[in-house]
């Protein structure tokens, strides 16, 4: 793996023909250290967000030992990590994947949101006596850019009944939820924990574990979340009010917040038409969220220093495939005289970028490098870290 001091240095040295996935493992490590220092429990990385060996290596090096996996391939991959604790947190699993997880990979921790799934887990593990079962409940999305509540989760009477049944099958019983990805304010967690409290009261069960899921935000242009430390404070406060055992074991499952700022994609402008730029990666590649959620990512010209007085302009981007939905509306603010042959760094694409990219139309193949400089936008600057430390 080649290392460069910056995207500009890479472009000057290589003039890359393919788009380049540029990792900054030090940024993922910094985010992981922040969570490990500030979250009062286990920090389980949501494997699906980005499973590049550079990211996993950086997170591991920073001390992450818990991983949230959702499929047999993910867990087989994660099972190669030494001393990893894996949690199979997909509420709908195939029977074979449950049996394999339990019997071949030593996984004890599973999530579920139905009595059918509970029955599957009990049967496929041979009614094991050492299960850690997390019941996934529905919570409303509050200020979340990617709501997740419609697909999984149980609520009300049915949730209380499932908790009671799961209690009988579990060595340790947990509750889990997901407030939705890129949640901008901590009240989503406060509200969710309030729902957990009501449910526990209603079901009258002893709860050993509480998993507040993922959803922690990253920084993107036009999306400035509340400080991460305020999320930690809301979680501590919410947990204190819960009718759970004093030594309840907490877990969180950040994906996006650990890796978003740790990768950029470096693309080349293949054509300019007015304020539209045709580039060599797009919605079928790393830029899925830019195309389909209209997210804006930070962009900068890296093939030359902008001329004095050049000014900037707002551009839209077209991806390389023949499909007209391969379009990223932006605005991506770049120097006004940008032209064919110029290279652009598009930052903070580390979460769900690489993970989603496919190779439709023969695109979607990348060179890879490591960069030593800082991410284009960071939530984990010295300020945030000092502020959180002051609040502890
Ligand atoms: C995707 C997912 C996560 C990670 O979510 P982020 O919004 O990236 O933090 C955590 N837990 C579960 C169960 C998930 O499906």
Short mmCIF file of N, CA and C in Angstrom, two decimals, residues 54-148:
data_model
loop_
_atom_site.label_atom_id
_atom_site.label_comp_id
_atom_site.label_asym_id
_atom_site.label_seq_id
_atom_site.Cartn_x
_atom_site.Cartn_y
_atom_site.Cartn_z
N UNK A 54 -7.84 -1.85 6.24
CA UNK A 54 -7.18 -0.68 6.84
C UNK A 54 -8.04 -0.09 7.95
N UNK A 55 -9.35 -0.07 7.71
CA UNK A 55 -10.26 0.45 8.74
C UNK A 55 -10.31 -0.51 9.93
N UNK A 56 -10.50 -1.80 9.63
CA UNK A 56 -10.61 -2.76 10.72
C UNK A 56 -9.30 -2.77 11.53
N UNK A 57 -8.19 -2.72 10.81
CA UNK A 57 -6.89 -2.70 11.50
C UNK A 57 -6.74 -1.48 12.39
N UNK A 58 -7.17 -0.35 11.89
CA UNK A 58 -7.04 0.89 12.68
C UNK A 58 -7.95 0.85 13.91
N UNK A 59 -9.17 0.36 13.71
CA UNK A 59 -10.12 0.30 14.83
C UNK A 59 -9.61 -0.68 15.89
N UNK A 60 -9.08 -1.80 15.41
CA UNK A 60 -8.55 -2.81 16.33
C UNK A 60 -7.35 -2.25 17.09
N UNK A 61 -6.50 -1.59 16.34
CA UNK A 61 -5.31 -1.00 16.97
C UNK A 61 -5.67 0.01 18.05
N UNK A 62 -6.81 0.67 17.85
CA UNK A 62 -7.25 1.67 18.85
C UNK A 62 -7.93 1.00 20.04
N UNK A 63 -8.23 -0.29 19.92
CA UNK A 63 -8.81 -1.01 21.07
C UNK A 63 -10.20 -1.56 20.87
N UNK A 64 -10.76 -1.42 19.67
CA UNK A 64 -12.10 -1.98 19.42
C UNK A 64 -11.99 -3.52 19.39
N UNK A 65 -12.81 -4.19 20.22
CA UNK A 65 -12.80 -5.66 20.25
C UNK A 65 -14.18 -6.26 19.99
N UNK A 66 -15.21 -5.43 19.95
CA UNK A 66 -16.56 -5.93 19.70
C UNK A 66 -16.98 -5.51 18.30
N UNK A 67 -17.68 -6.43 17.62
CA UNK A 67 -18.11 -6.16 16.26
C UNK A 67 -19.55 -6.61 16.10
N UNK A 68 -20.34 -5.77 15.45
CA UNK A 68 -21.73 -6.09 15.12
C UNK A 68 -21.75 -6.59 13.69
N UNK A 69 -22.12 -7.87 13.51
CA UNK A 69 -22.16 -8.44 12.16
C UNK A 69 -23.60 -8.85 11.82
N UNK A 70 -23.87 -8.97 10.52
CA UNK A 70 -25.26 -9.17 10.10
C UNK A 70 -25.45 -10.32 9.13
N UNK A 71 -24.38 -11.03 8.77
CA UNK A 71 -24.50 -12.11 7.78
C UNK A 71 -23.36 -13.10 8.00
N UNK A 72 -23.51 -14.29 7.38
CA UNK A 72 -22.44 -15.28 7.52
C UNK A 72 -21.12 -14.77 6.92
N UNK A 73 -21.12 -14.19 5.71
CA UNK A 73 -19.83 -13.68 5.21
C UNK A 73 -19.20 -12.64 6.13
N UNK A 74 -20.01 -11.74 6.68
CA UNK A 74 -19.44 -10.75 7.60
C UNK A 74 -18.86 -11.41 8.83
N UNK A 75 -19.58 -12.40 9.35
CA UNK A 75 -19.06 -12.98 10.60
C UNK A 75 -17.85 -13.88 10.34
N UNK A 76 -17.81 -14.51 9.16
CA UNK A 76 -16.62 -15.32 8.85
C UNK A 76 -15.40 -14.42 8.70
N UNK A 77 -15.61 -13.27 8.11
CA UNK A 77 -14.55 -12.28 7.96
C UNK A 77 -14.09 -11.77 9.33
N UNK A 78 -15.06 -11.36 10.13
CA UNK A 78 -14.75 -10.78 11.43
C UNK A 78 -14.17 -11.82 12.39
N UNK A 79 -14.52 -13.11 12.16
CA UNK A 79 -14.04 -14.16 13.06
C UNK A 79 -12.52 -14.35 12.95
N UNK A 80 -11.91 -13.80 11.89
CA UNK A 80 -10.46 -13.91 11.76
C UNK A 80 -9.73 -12.87 12.61
N UNK A 81 -10.46 -11.94 13.21
CA UNK A 81 -9.84 -10.91 14.05
C UNK A 81 -9.54 -11.53 15.42
N UNK A 82 -8.29 -11.47 15.88
CA UNK A 82 -7.98 -12.12 17.16
C UNK A 82 -8.76 -11.50 18.33
N UNK A 83 -9.23 -12.35 19.23
CA UNK A 83 -9.95 -11.89 20.43
C UNK A 83 -11.16 -11.03 20.16
N UNK A 84 -11.78 -11.21 19.00
CA UNK A 84 -12.96 -10.39 18.70
C UNK A 84 -14.20 -10.99 19.34
N UNK A 85 -15.05 -10.14 19.86
CA UNK A 85 -16.37 -10.56 20.35
C UNK A 85 -17.38 -10.16 19.30
N UNK A 86 -18.03 -11.16 18.72
CA UNK A 86 -18.97 -10.87 17.64
C UNK A 86 -20.41 -10.94 18.14
N UNK A 87 -21.21 -10.04 17.64
CA UNK A 87 -22.64 -9.98 17.98
C UNK A 87 -23.41 -10.07 16.67
N UNK A 88 -24.29 -11.07 16.58
CA UNK A 88 -25.03 -11.30 15.33
C UNK A 88 -26.36 -10.53 15.47
N UNK A 89 -26.35 -9.29 15.00
CA UNK A 89 -27.44 -8.37 15.34
C UNK A 89 -28.45 -8.15 14.22
N UNK A 90 -28.58 -9.09 13.32
CA UNK A 90 -29.63 -9.00 12.31
C UNK A 90 -30.87 -9.72 12.86
N UNK A 91 -32.00 -9.03 12.93
CA UNK A 91 -33.18 -9.66 13.56
C UNK A 91 -33.80 -10.80 12.74
N UNK A 92 -33.41 -10.95 11.48
CA UNK A 92 -33.94 -12.05 10.66
C UNK A 92 -32.76 -12.80 10.04
N UNK A 93 -32.46 -13.98 10.61
CA UNK A 93 -31.27 -14.74 10.18
C UNK A 93 -31.70 -16.07 9.60
N UNK A 94 -30.93 -16.61 8.70
CA UNK A 94 -31.24 -17.95 8.22
C UNK A 94 -30.89 -18.95 9.31
N UNK A 95 -31.57 -20.09 9.28
CA UNK A 95 -31.30 -21.12 10.29
C UNK A 95 -29.84 -21.55 10.26
N UNK A 96 -29.34 -21.75 9.02
CA UNK A 96 -27.97 -22.24 8.92
C UNK A 96 -26.97 -21.21 9.46
N UNK A 97 -27.27 -19.92 9.23
CA UNK A 97 -26.33 -18.90 9.71
C UNK A 97 -26.33 -18.84 11.24
N UNK A 98 -27.49 -19.10 11.85
CA UNK A 98 -27.54 -19.13 13.33
C UNK A 98 -26.71 -20.31 13.85
N UNK A 99 -26.93 -21.49 13.25
CA UNK A 99 -26.23 -22.69 13.71
C UNK A 99 -24.71 -22.52 13.54
N UNK A 100 -24.32 -21.98 12.39
CA UNK A 100 -22.91 -21.78 12.11
C UNK A 100 -22.28 -20.78 13.08
N UNK A 101 -23.02 -19.71 13.33
CA UNK A 101 -22.51 -18.67 14.24
C UNK A 101 -22.28 -19.27 15.63
N UNK A 102 -23.26 -20.04 16.09
CA UNK A 102 -23.16 -20.58 17.45
C UNK A 102 -22.13 -21.70 17.53
N UNK A 103 -22.27 -22.68 16.62
CA UNK A 103 -21.45 -23.89 16.76
C UNK A 103 -20.04 -23.74 16.20
N UNK A 104 -19.87 -23.00 15.09
CA UNK A 104 -18.53 -22.90 14.50
C UNK A 104 -17.76 -21.67 14.92
N UNK A 105 -18.47 -20.61 15.28
CA UNK A 105 -17.74 -19.36 15.56
C UNK A 105 -17.88 -18.89 17.00
N UNK A 106 -18.55 -19.66 17.81
CA UNK A 106 -18.62 -19.32 19.24
C UNK A 106 -19.43 -18.07 19.54
N UNK A 107 -20.31 -17.67 18.62
CA UNK A 107 -21.12 -16.47 18.87
C UNK A 107 -22.27 -16.83 19.81
N UNK A 108 -22.43 -16.01 20.82
CA UNK A 108 -23.48 -16.25 21.81
C UNK A 108 -24.55 -15.16 21.77
N UNK A 109 -24.23 -14.08 21.12
CA UNK A 109 -25.03 -12.87 21.20
C UNK A 109 -25.83 -12.68 19.91
N UNK A 110 -27.16 -12.65 20.04
CA UNK A 110 -28.04 -12.55 18.86
C UNK A 110 -29.14 -11.52 19.12
N UNK A 111 -29.60 -10.88 18.05
CA UNK A 111 -30.79 -10.03 18.21
C UNK A 111 -31.98 -10.69 17.54
N UNK A 112 -33.16 -10.28 17.95
CA UNK A 112 -34.40 -10.84 17.41
C UNK A 112 -35.53 -9.85 17.63
N UNK A 113 -36.55 -9.94 16.77
CA UNK A 113 -37.71 -9.07 17.00
C UNK A 113 -39.04 -9.82 16.80
N UNK A 114 -38.99 -11.16 16.93
CA UNK A 114 -40.23 -11.93 16.81
C UNK A 114 -40.08 -13.25 17.56
N UNK A 115 -41.23 -13.85 17.88
CA UNK A 115 -41.20 -15.14 18.56
C UNK A 115 -40.71 -16.24 17.61
N UNK A 116 -41.00 -16.08 16.32
CA UNK A 116 -40.50 -17.05 15.33
C UNK A 116 -38.96 -17.08 15.35
N UNK A 117 -38.37 -15.90 15.39
CA UNK A 117 -36.90 -15.84 15.38
C UNK A 117 -36.34 -16.42 16.68
N UNK A 118 -37.01 -16.16 17.78
CA UNK A 118 -36.58 -16.74 19.07
C UNK A 118 -36.56 -18.26 18.96
N UNK A 119 -37.64 -18.81 18.37
CA UNK A 119 -37.74 -20.25 18.22
C UNK A 119 -36.61 -20.79 17.34
N UNK A 120 -36.31 -20.06 16.26
CA UNK A 120 -35.20 -20.46 15.38
C UNK A 120 -33.89 -20.50 16.14
N UNK A 121 -33.65 -19.49 16.94
CA UNK A 121 -32.37 -19.42 17.68
C UNK A 121 -32.30 -20.57 18.68
N UNK A 122 -33.40 -20.80 19.40
CA UNK A 122 -33.41 -21.87 20.40
C UNK A 122 -33.14 -23.22 19.71
N UNK A 123 -33.86 -23.48 18.62
CA UNK A 123 -33.71 -24.77 17.93
C UNK A 123 -32.30 -24.95 17.38
N UNK A 124 -31.82 -23.95 16.66
CA UNK A 124 -30.54 -24.10 15.95
C UNK A 124 -29.34 -24.12 16.88
N UNK A 125 -29.50 -23.62 18.11
CA UNK A 125 -28.38 -23.69 19.05
C UNK A 125 -28.56 -24.89 20.00
N UNK A 126 -29.57 -25.73 19.74
CA UNK A 126 -29.81 -26.87 20.62
C UNK A 126 -30.23 -26.43 22.02
N UNK A 127 -31.10 -25.41 22.07
CA UNK A 127 -31.57 -24.86 23.36
C UNK A 127 -30.39 -24.56 24.29
N UNK A 128 -29.45 -23.83 23.76
CA UNK A 128 -28.23 -23.53 24.51
C UNK A 128 -28.55 -22.74 25.78
N UNK A 129 -27.72 -22.93 26.79
CA UNK A 129 -27.99 -22.27 28.07
C UNK A 129 -27.13 -21.02 28.26
N UNK A 130 -26.37 -20.66 27.22
CA UNK A 130 -25.47 -19.51 27.39
C UNK A 130 -25.75 -18.40 26.38
N UNK A 131 -27.02 -18.25 26.00
CA UNK A 131 -27.36 -17.25 24.98
C UNK A 131 -27.50 -15.85 25.58
N UNK A 132 -27.03 -14.88 24.81
CA UNK A 132 -27.25 -13.46 25.14
C UNK A 132 -28.21 -12.95 24.07
N UNK A 133 -29.46 -12.70 24.46
CA UNK A 133 -30.48 -12.36 23.47
C UNK A 133 -30.92 -10.91 23.61
N UNK A 134 -30.79 -10.18 22.52
CA UNK A 134 -31.20 -8.78 22.49
C UNK A 134 -32.52 -8.65 21.73
N UNK A 135 -33.56 -8.20 22.39
CA UNK A 135 -34.83 -7.95 21.71
C UNK A 135 -34.77 -6.56 21.09
N UNK A 136 -34.99 -6.51 19.78
CA UNK A 136 -34.92 -5.23 19.06
C UNK A 136 -36.29 -4.56 19.08
N UNK A 137 -36.34 -3.37 19.63
CA UNK A 137 -37.63 -2.66 19.69
C UNK A 137 -37.63 -1.51 18.69
N UNK A 138 -38.82 -1.07 18.35
CA UNK A 138 -38.98 0.07 17.44
C UNK A 138 -38.89 1.35 18.24
N UNK A 139 -38.14 2.29 17.76
CA UNK A 139 -38.16 3.63 18.37
C UNK A 139 -38.34 4.64 17.24
N UNK A 140 -38.97 5.76 17.54
CA UNK A 140 -39.19 6.74 16.47
C UNK A 140 -37.89 7.44 16.08
N UNK A 141 -37.71 7.69 14.78
CA UNK A 141 -36.54 8.46 14.37
C UNK A 141 -36.77 9.93 14.71
N UNK A 142 -35.80 10.55 15.32
CA UNK A 142 -35.89 11.98 15.62
C UNK A 142 -34.64 12.63 15.03
N UNK A 143 -34.80 13.51 14.08
CA UNK A 143 -33.66 14.17 13.42
C UNK A 143 -32.64 13.17 12.87
N UNK A 144 -33.15 12.13 12.23
CA UNK A 144 -32.25 11.16 11.62
C UNK A 144 -32.34 11.32 10.11
N UNK A 145 -31.19 11.33 9.44
CA UNK A 145 -31.19 11.53 7.99
C UNK A 145 -31.51 10.24 7.24
N UNK A 146 -31.35 9.09 7.89
CA UNK A 146 -31.63 7.81 7.25
C UNK A 146 -32.44 6.94 8.21
N UNK A 147 -33.76 7.16 8.28
CA UNK A 147 -34.57 6.39 9.24
C UNK A 147 -34.52 4.90 8.97
N UNK A 148 -34.53 4.11 10.03
CA UNK A 148 -34.42 2.65 9.88
C UNK A 148 -35.57 1.92 10.55
#
